[in-house]
PDB file of C-alpha atoms in Angstrom:
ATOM      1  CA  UNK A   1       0.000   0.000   0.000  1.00 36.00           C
ATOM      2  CA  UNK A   2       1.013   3.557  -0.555  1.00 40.00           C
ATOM      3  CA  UNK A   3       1.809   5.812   2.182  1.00 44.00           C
ATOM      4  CA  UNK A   4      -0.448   8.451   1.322  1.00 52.00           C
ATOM      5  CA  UNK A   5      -3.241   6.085   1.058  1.00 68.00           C
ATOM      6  CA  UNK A   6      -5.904   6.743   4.520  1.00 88.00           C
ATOM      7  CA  UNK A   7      -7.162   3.468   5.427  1.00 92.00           C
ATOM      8  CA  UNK A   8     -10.496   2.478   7.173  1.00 95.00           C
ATOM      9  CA  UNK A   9     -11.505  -0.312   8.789  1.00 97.00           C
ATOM     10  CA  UNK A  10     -14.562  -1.921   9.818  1.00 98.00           C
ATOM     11  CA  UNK A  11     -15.979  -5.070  11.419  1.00 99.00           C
ATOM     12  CA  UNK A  12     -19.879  -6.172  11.284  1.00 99.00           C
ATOM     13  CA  UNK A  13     -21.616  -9.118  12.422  1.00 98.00           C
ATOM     14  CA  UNK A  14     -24.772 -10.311  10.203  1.00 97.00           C
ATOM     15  CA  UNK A  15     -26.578 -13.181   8.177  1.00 95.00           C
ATOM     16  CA  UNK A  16     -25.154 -15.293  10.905  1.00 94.00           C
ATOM     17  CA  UNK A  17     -21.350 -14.659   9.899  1.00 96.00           C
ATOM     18  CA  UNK A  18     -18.862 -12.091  10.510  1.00 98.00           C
ATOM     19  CA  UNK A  19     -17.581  -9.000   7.543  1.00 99.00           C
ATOM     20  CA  UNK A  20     -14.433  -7.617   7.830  1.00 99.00           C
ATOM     21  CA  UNK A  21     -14.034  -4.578   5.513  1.00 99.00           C
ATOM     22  CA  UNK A  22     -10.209  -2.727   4.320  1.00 98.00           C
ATOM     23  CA  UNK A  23     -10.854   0.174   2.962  1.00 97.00           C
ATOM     24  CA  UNK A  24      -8.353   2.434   1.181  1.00 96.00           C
ATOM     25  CA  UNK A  25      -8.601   6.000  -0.217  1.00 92.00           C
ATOM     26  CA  UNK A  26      -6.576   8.144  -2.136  1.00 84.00           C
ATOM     27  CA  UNK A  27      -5.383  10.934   0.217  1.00 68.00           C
ATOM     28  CA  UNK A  28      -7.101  11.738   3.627  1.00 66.00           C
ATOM     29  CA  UNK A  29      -9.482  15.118   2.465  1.00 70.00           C
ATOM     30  CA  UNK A  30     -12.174  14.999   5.537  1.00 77.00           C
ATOM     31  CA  UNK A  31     -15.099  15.391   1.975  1.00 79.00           C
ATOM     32  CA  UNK A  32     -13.667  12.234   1.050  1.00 86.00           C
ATOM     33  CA  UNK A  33     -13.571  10.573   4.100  1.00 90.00           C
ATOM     34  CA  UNK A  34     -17.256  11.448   4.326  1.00 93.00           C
ATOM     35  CA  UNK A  35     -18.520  10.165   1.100  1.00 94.00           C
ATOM     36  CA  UNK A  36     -16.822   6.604   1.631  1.00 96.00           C
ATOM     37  CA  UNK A  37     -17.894   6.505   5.332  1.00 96.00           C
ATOM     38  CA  UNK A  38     -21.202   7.143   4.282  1.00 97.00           C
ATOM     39  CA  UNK A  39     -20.750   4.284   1.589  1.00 98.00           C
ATOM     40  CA  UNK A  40     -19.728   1.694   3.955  1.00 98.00           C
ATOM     41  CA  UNK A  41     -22.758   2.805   6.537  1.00 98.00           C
ATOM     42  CA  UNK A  42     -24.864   1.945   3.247  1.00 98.00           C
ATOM     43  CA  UNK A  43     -23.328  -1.578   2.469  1.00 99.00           C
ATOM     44  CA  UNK A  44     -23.202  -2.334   6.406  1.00 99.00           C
ATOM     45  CA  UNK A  45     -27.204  -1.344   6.541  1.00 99.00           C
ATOM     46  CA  UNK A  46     -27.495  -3.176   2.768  1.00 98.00           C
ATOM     47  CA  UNK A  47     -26.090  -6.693   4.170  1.00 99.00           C
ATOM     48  CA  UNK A  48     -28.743  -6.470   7.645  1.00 98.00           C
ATOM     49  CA  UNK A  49     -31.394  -5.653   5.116  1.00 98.00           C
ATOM     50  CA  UNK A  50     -30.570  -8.568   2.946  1.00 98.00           C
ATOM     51  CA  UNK A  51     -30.759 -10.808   5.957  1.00 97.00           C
ATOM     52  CA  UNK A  52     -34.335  -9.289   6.805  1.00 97.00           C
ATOM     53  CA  UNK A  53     -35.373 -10.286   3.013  1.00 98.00           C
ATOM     54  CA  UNK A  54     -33.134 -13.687   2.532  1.00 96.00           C
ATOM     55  CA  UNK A  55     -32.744 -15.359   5.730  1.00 95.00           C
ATOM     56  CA  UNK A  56     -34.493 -19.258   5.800  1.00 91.00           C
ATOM     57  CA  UNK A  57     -34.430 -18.901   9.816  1.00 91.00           C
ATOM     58  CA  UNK A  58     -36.998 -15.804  10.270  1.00 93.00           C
ATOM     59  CA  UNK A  59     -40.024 -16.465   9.582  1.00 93.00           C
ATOM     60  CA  UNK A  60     -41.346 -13.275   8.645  1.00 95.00           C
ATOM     61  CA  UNK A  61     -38.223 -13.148   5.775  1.00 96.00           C
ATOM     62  CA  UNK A  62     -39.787 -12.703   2.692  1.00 96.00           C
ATOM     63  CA  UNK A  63     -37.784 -15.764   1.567  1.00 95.00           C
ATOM     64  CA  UNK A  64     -39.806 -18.074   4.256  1.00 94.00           C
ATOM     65  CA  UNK A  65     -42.922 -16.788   3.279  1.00 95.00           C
ATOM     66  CA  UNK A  66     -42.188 -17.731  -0.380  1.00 94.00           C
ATOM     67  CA  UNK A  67     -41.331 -21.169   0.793  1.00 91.00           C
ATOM     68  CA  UNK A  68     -44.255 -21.357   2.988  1.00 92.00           C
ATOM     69  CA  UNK A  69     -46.558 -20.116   0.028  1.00 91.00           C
ATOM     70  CA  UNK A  70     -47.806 -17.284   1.792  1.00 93.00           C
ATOM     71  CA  UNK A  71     -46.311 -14.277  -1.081  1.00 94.00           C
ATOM     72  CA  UNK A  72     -45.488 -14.641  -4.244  1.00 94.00           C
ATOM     73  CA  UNK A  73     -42.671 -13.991  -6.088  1.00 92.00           C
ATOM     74  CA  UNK A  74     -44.474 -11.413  -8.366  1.00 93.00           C
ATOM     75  CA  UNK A  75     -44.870  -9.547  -4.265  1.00 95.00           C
ATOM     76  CA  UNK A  76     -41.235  -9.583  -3.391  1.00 96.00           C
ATOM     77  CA  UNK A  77     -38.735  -6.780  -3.475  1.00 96.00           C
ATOM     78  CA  UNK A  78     -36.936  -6.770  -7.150  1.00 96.00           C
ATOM     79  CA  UNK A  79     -33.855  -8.397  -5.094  1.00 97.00           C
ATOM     80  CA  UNK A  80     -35.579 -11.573  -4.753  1.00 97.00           C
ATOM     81  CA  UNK A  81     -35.972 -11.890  -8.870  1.00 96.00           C
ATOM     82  CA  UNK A  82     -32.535 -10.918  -8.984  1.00 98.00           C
ATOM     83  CA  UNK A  83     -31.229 -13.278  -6.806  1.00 98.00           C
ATOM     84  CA  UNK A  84     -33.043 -16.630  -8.509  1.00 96.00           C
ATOM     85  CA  UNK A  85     -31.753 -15.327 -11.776  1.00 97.00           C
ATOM     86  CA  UNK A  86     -28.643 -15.272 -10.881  1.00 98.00           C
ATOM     87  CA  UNK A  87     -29.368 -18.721  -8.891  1.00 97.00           C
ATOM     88  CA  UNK A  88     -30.926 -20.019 -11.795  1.00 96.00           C
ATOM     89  CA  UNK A  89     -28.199 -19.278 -14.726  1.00 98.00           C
ATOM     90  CA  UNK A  90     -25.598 -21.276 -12.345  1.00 98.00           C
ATOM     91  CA  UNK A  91     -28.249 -24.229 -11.891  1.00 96.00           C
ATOM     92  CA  UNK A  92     -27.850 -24.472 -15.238  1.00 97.00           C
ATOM     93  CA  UNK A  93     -24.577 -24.347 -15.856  1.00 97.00           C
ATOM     94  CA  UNK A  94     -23.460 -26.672 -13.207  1.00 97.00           C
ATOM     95  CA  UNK A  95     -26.292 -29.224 -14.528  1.00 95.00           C
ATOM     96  CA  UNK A  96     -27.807 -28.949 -10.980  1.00 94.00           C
ATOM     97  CA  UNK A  97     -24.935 -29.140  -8.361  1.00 94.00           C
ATOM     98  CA  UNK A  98     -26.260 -26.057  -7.261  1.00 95.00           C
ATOM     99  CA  UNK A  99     -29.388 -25.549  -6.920  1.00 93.00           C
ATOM    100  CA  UNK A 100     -31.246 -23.134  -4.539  1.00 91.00           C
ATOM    101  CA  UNK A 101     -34.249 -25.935  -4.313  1.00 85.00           C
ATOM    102  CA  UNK A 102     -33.411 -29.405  -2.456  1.00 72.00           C
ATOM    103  CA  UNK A 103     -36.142 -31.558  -0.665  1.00 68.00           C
ATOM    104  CA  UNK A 104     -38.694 -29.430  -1.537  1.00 66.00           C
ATOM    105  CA  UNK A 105     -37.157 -26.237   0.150  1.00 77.00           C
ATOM    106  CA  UNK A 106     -36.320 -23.178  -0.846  1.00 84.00           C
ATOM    107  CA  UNK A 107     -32.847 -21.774  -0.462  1.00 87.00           C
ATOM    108  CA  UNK A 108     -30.652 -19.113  -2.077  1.00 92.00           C
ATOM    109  CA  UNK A 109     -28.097 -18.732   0.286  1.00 88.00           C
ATOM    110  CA  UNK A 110     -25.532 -20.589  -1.241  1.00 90.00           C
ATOM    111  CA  UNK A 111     -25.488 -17.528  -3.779  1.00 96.00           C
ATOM    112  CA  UNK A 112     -27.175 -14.948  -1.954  1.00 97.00           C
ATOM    113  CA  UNK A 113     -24.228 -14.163   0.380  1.00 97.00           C
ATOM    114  CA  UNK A 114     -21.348 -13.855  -2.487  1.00 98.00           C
ATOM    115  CA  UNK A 115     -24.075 -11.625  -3.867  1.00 99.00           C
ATOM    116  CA  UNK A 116     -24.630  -9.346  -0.829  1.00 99.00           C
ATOM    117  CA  UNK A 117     -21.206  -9.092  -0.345  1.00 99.00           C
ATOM    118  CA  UNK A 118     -19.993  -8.138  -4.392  1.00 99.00           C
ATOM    119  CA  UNK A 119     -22.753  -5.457  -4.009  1.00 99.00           C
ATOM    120  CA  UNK A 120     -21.555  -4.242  -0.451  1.00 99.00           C
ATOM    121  CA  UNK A 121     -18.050  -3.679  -2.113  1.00 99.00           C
ATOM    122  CA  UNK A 122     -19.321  -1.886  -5.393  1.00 98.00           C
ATOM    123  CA  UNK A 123     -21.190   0.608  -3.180  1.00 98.00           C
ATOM    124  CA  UNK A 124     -18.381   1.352  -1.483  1.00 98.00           C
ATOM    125  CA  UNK A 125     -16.258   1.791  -4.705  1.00 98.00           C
ATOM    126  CA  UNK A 126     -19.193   4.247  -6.001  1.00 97.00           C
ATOM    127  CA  UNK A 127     -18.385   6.293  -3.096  1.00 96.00           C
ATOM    128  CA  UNK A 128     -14.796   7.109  -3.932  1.00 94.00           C
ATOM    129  CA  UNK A 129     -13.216   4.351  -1.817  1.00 96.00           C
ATOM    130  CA  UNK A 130      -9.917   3.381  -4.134  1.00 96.00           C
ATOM    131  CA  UNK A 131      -9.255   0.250  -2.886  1.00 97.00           C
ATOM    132  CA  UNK A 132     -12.123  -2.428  -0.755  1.00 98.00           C
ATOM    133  CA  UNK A 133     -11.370  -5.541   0.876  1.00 98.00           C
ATOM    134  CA  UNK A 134     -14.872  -7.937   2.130  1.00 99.00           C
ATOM    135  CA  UNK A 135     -14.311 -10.530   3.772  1.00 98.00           C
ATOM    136  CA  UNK A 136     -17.859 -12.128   4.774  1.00 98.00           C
ATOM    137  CA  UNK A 137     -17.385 -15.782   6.281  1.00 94.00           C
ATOM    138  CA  UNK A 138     -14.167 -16.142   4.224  1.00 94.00           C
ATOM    139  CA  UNK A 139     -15.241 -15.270   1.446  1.00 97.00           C
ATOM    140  CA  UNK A 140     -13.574 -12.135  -0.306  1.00 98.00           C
ATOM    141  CA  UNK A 141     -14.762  -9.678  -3.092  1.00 99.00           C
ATOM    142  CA  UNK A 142     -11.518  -7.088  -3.895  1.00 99.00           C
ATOM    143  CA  UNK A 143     -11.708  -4.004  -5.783  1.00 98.00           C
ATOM    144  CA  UNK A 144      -8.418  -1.701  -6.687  1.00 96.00           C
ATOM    145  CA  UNK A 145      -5.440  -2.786  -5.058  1.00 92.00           C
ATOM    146  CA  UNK A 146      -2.919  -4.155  -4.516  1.00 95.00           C
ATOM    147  CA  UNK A 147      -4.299  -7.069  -2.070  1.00 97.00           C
ATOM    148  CA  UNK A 148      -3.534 -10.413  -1.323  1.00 97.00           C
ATOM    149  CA  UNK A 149      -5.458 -13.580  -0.049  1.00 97.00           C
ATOM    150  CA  UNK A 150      -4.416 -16.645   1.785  1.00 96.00           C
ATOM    151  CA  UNK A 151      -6.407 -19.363   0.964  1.00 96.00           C
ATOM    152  CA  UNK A 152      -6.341 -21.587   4.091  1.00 92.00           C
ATOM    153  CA  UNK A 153      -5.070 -25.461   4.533  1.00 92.00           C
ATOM    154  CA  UNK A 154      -7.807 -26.700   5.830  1.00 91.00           C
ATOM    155  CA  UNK A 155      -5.403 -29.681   7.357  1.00 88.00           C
ATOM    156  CA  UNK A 156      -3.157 -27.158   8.764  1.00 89.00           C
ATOM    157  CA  UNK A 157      -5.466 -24.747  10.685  1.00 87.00           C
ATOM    158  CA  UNK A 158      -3.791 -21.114  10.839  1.00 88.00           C
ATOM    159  CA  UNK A 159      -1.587 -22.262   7.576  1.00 92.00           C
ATOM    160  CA  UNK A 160      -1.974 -21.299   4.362  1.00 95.00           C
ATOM    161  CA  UNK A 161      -2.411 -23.578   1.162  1.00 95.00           C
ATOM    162  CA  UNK A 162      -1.834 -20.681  -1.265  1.00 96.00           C
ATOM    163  CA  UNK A 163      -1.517 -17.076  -1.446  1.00 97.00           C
ATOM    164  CA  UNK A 164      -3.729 -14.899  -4.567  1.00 97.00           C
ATOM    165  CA  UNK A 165      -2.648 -11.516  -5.563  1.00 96.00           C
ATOM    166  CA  UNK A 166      -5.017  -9.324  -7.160  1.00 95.00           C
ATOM    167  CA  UNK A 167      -5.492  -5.752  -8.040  1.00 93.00           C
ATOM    168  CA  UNK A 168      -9.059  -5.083  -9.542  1.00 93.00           C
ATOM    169  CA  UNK A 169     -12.144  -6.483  -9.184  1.00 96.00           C
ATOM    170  CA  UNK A 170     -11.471 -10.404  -8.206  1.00 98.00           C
ATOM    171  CA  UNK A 171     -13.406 -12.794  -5.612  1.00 99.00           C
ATOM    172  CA  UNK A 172     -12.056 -15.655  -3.918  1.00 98.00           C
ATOM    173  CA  UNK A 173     -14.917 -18.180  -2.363  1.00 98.00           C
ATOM    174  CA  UNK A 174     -13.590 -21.552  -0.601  1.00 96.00           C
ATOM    175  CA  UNK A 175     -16.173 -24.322   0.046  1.00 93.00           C
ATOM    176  CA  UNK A 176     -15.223 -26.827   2.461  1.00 86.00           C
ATOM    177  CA  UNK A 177     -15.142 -27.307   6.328  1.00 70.00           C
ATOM    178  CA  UNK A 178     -12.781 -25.184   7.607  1.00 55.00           C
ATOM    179  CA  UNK A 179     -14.709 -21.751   7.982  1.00 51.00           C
ATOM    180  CA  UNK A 180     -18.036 -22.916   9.640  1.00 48.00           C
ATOM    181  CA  UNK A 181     -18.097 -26.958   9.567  1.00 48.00           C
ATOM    182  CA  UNK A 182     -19.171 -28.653   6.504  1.00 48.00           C
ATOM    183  CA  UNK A 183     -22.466 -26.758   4.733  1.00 56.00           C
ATOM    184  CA  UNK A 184     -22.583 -28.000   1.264  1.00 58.00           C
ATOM    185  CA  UNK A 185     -25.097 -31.136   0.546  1.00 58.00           C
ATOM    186  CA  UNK A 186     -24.711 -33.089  -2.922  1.00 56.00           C
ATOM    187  CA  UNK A 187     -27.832 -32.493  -4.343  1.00 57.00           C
ATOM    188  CA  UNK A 188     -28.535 -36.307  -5.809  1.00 55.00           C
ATOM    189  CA  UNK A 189     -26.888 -38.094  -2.833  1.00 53.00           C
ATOM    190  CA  UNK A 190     -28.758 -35.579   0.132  1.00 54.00           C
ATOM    191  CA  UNK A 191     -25.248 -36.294   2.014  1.00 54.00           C
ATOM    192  CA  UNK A 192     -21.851 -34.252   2.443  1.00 56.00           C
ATOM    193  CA  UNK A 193     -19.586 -34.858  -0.093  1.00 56.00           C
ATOM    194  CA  UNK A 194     -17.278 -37.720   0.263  1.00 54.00           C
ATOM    195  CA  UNK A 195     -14.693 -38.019  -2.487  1.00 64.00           C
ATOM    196  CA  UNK A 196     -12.365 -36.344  -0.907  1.00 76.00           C
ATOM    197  CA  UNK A 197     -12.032 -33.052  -1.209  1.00 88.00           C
ATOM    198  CA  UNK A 198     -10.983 -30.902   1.903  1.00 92.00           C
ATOM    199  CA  UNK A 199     -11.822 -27.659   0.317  1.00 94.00           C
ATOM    200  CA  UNK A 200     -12.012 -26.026  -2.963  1.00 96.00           C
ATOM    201  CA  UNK A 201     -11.818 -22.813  -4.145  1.00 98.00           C
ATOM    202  CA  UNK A 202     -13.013 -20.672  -7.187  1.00 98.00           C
ATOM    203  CA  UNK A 203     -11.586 -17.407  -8.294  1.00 98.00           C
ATOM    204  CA  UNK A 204     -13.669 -15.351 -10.390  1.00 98.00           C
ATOM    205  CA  UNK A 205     -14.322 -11.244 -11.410  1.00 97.00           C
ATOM    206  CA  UNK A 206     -17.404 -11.685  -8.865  1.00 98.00           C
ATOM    207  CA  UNK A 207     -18.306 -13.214  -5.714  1.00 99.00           C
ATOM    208  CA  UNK A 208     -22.063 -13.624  -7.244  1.00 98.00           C
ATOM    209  CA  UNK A 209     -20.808 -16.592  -9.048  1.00 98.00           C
ATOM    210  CA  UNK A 210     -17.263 -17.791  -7.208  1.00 98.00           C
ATOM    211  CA  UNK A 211     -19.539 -18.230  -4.173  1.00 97.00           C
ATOM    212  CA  UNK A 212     -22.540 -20.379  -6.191  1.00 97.00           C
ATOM    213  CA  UNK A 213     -19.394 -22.069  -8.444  1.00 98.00           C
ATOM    214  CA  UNK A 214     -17.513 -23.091  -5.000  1.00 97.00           C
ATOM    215  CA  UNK A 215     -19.962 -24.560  -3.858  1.00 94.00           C
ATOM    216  CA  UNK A 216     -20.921 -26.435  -7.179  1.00 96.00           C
ATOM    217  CA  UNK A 217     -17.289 -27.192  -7.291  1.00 96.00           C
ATOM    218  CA  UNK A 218     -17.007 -29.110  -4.160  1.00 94.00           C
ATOM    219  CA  UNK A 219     -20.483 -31.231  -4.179  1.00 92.00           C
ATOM    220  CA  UNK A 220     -18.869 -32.242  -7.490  1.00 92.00           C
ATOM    221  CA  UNK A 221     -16.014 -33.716  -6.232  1.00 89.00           C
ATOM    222  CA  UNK A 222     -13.562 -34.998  -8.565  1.00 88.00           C
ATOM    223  CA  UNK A 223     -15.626 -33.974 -11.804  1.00 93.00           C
ATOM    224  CA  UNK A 224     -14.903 -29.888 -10.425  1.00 96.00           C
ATOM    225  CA  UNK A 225     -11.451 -30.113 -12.435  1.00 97.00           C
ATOM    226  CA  UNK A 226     -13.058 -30.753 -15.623  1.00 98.00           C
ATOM    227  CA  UNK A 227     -16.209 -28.629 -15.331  1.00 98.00           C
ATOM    228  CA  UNK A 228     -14.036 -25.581 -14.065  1.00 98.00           C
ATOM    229  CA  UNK A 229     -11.876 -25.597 -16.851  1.00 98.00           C
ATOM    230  CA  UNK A 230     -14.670 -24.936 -18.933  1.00 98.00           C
ATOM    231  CA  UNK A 231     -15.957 -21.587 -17.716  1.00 98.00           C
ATOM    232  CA  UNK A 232     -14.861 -17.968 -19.188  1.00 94.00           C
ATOM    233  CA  UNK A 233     -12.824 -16.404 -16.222  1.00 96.00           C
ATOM    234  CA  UNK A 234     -13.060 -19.145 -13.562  1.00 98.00           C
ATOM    235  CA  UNK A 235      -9.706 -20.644 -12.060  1.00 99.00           C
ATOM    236  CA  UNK A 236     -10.320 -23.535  -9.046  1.00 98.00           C
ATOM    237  CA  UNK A 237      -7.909 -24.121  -6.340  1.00 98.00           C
ATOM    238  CA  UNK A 238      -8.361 -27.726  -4.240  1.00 97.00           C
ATOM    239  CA  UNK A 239      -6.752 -29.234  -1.220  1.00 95.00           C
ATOM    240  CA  UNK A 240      -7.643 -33.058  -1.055  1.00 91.00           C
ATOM    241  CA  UNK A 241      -7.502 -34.554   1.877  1.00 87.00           C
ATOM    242  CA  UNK A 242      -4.500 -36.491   1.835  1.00 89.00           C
ATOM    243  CA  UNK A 243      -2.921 -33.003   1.579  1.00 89.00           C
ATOM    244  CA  UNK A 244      -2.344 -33.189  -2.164  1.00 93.00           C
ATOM    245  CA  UNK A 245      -3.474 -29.975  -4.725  1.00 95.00           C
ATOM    246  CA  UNK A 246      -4.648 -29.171  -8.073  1.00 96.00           C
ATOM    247  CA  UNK A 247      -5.429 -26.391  -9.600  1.00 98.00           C
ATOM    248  CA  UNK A 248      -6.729 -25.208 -12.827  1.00 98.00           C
ATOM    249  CA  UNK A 249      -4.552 -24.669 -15.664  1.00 97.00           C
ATOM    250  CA  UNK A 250      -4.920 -20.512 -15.544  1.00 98.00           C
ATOM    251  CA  UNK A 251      -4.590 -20.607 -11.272  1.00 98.00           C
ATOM    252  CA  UNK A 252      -1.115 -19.888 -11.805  1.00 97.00           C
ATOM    253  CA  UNK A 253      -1.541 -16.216 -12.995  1.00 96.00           C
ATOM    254  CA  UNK A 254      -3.463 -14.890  -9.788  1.00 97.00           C
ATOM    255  CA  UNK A 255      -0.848 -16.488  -7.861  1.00 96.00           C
ATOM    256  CA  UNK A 256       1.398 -14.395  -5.527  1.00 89.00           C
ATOM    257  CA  UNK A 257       5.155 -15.006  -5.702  1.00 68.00           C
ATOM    258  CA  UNK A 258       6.722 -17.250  -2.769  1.00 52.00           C
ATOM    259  CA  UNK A 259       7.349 -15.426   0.798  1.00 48.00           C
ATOM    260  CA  UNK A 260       4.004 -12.884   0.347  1.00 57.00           C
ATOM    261  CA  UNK A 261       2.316 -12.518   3.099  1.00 59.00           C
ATOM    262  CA  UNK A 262      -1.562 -12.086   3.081  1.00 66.00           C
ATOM    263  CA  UNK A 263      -4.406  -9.445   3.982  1.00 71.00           C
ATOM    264  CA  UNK A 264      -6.824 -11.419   4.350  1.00 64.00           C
ATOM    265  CA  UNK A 265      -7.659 -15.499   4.386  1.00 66.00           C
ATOM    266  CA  UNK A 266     -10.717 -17.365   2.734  1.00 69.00           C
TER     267      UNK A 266
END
């Protein structure tokens, strides 16, 4: 980081998890200062609100009541419609390993986080912020730069497996046990993954689809290599559990050189 860069920093708890937010501006003018405080006040209010709308634990979500058939979607706020879009186009795409529907539920927060958070970032980049750090359960949406991001070993708790540089817009999302236990189902087994894989992680422009592709990635299990090689600016990162990697064949380029430290882990 630059020395004349002012830095702000920020911690919230919501949607059950914890966001840690780096912010860095360009000079320290108090106007400037203002206008991205007052962006981050929005994204921290934004990611509450999106718990209010999206969370399957309140009742009174709007989310529940869909599931419950009590509103329809045609009643809910324009976010909802966004959000199964989005959940929809990577249903498709990963033939079903995601899917915001299983056992007659209803879902979307195996997206709907990654989204909250990529949205959180850009409104803090709208307010003049130069550089924005997320981190929201260990997943991470970056804008500007330069950052870096330890991806953890999930055998090694407080290593690191890998290390990705970035500066621009670039998400990292990790699926796998070691942030908050095993959460990911396989959708045509209704069990936890078992071929292997300790955790696997996507690396993508946006955390809208790294999240929902993670996730994908891991209920896949040894077909994530293949499928993952065949998406438009999508690199995967795994960590089997005999401590063995692989990565995709353009993981190499976000890589950070050997001896970098981290910001921030996913």
């Amino acid at each position: 980081m630059s020395g004349d860069r002012a830095r702000m920093r920020h911690v919230e708890h919501a949607m059950g998890t914890v966001f840690s937010f780096d912010i860095r501006m360009d000079g320290d003018a108090d106007r400037d200062r203002d206008r991205v405080r007052a962006g981050l006040a929005a994204a921290v209010a934004g990611l509450h609100h999106v718990d209010e709308v999206f969370s399957p634990y309140r009742q009174d979500s709007q989310i529940s009541r869909l599931a419950a058939g009590g509103l329809d979607l045609a009643d809910c706020e324009q976010d909802v419609a966004e959000v199964f879009r989005h959940c929809e186009a990577e249903e498709r795409l990963s033939e079903g390993w995601f899917t915001p529907r299983y056992a007659g539920g209803l879902d979307p927060t195996g997206l709907v986080k990654g989204w909250a958070v990529q949205r959180a970032v850009e409104m803090i980049a709208s307010s003049g912020a130069a550089a924005v750090c997320l981190n929201g359960g260990g997943d991470v949406q970056l804008h500007g730069g330069p950052w870096r991001v330890g991806i953890c070993d999930p055998r090694h708790p407080g290593g690191l497996a890998a290390v990705v540089q970035a500066h621009g817009a670039l998400a990292v999302a990790t699926s796998g046990p070691a942030e908050r236990g095993c959460h990911v189902i396989d959708p045509r087994s209704g069990e936890a993954p078992v071929e292997g894989v300790a955790s696997l992680t996507v690396v993508s422009r946006g955390l809208t689809q790294a999240d929902a592709r993670a996730t994908a990635a891991y209920a896949m299990g040894s077909g994530a290599r293949a499928w993952l090689e065949r998406l438009p600016d999508t690199e995967g990162f795994a960590v089997a559990a005999d401590g063995s990697t692989w990565q995709t064949s353009g993981f190499a380029r976000h890589l950070a050189g050997r001896g970098d430290g981290a910001d921030r882990a996913a």
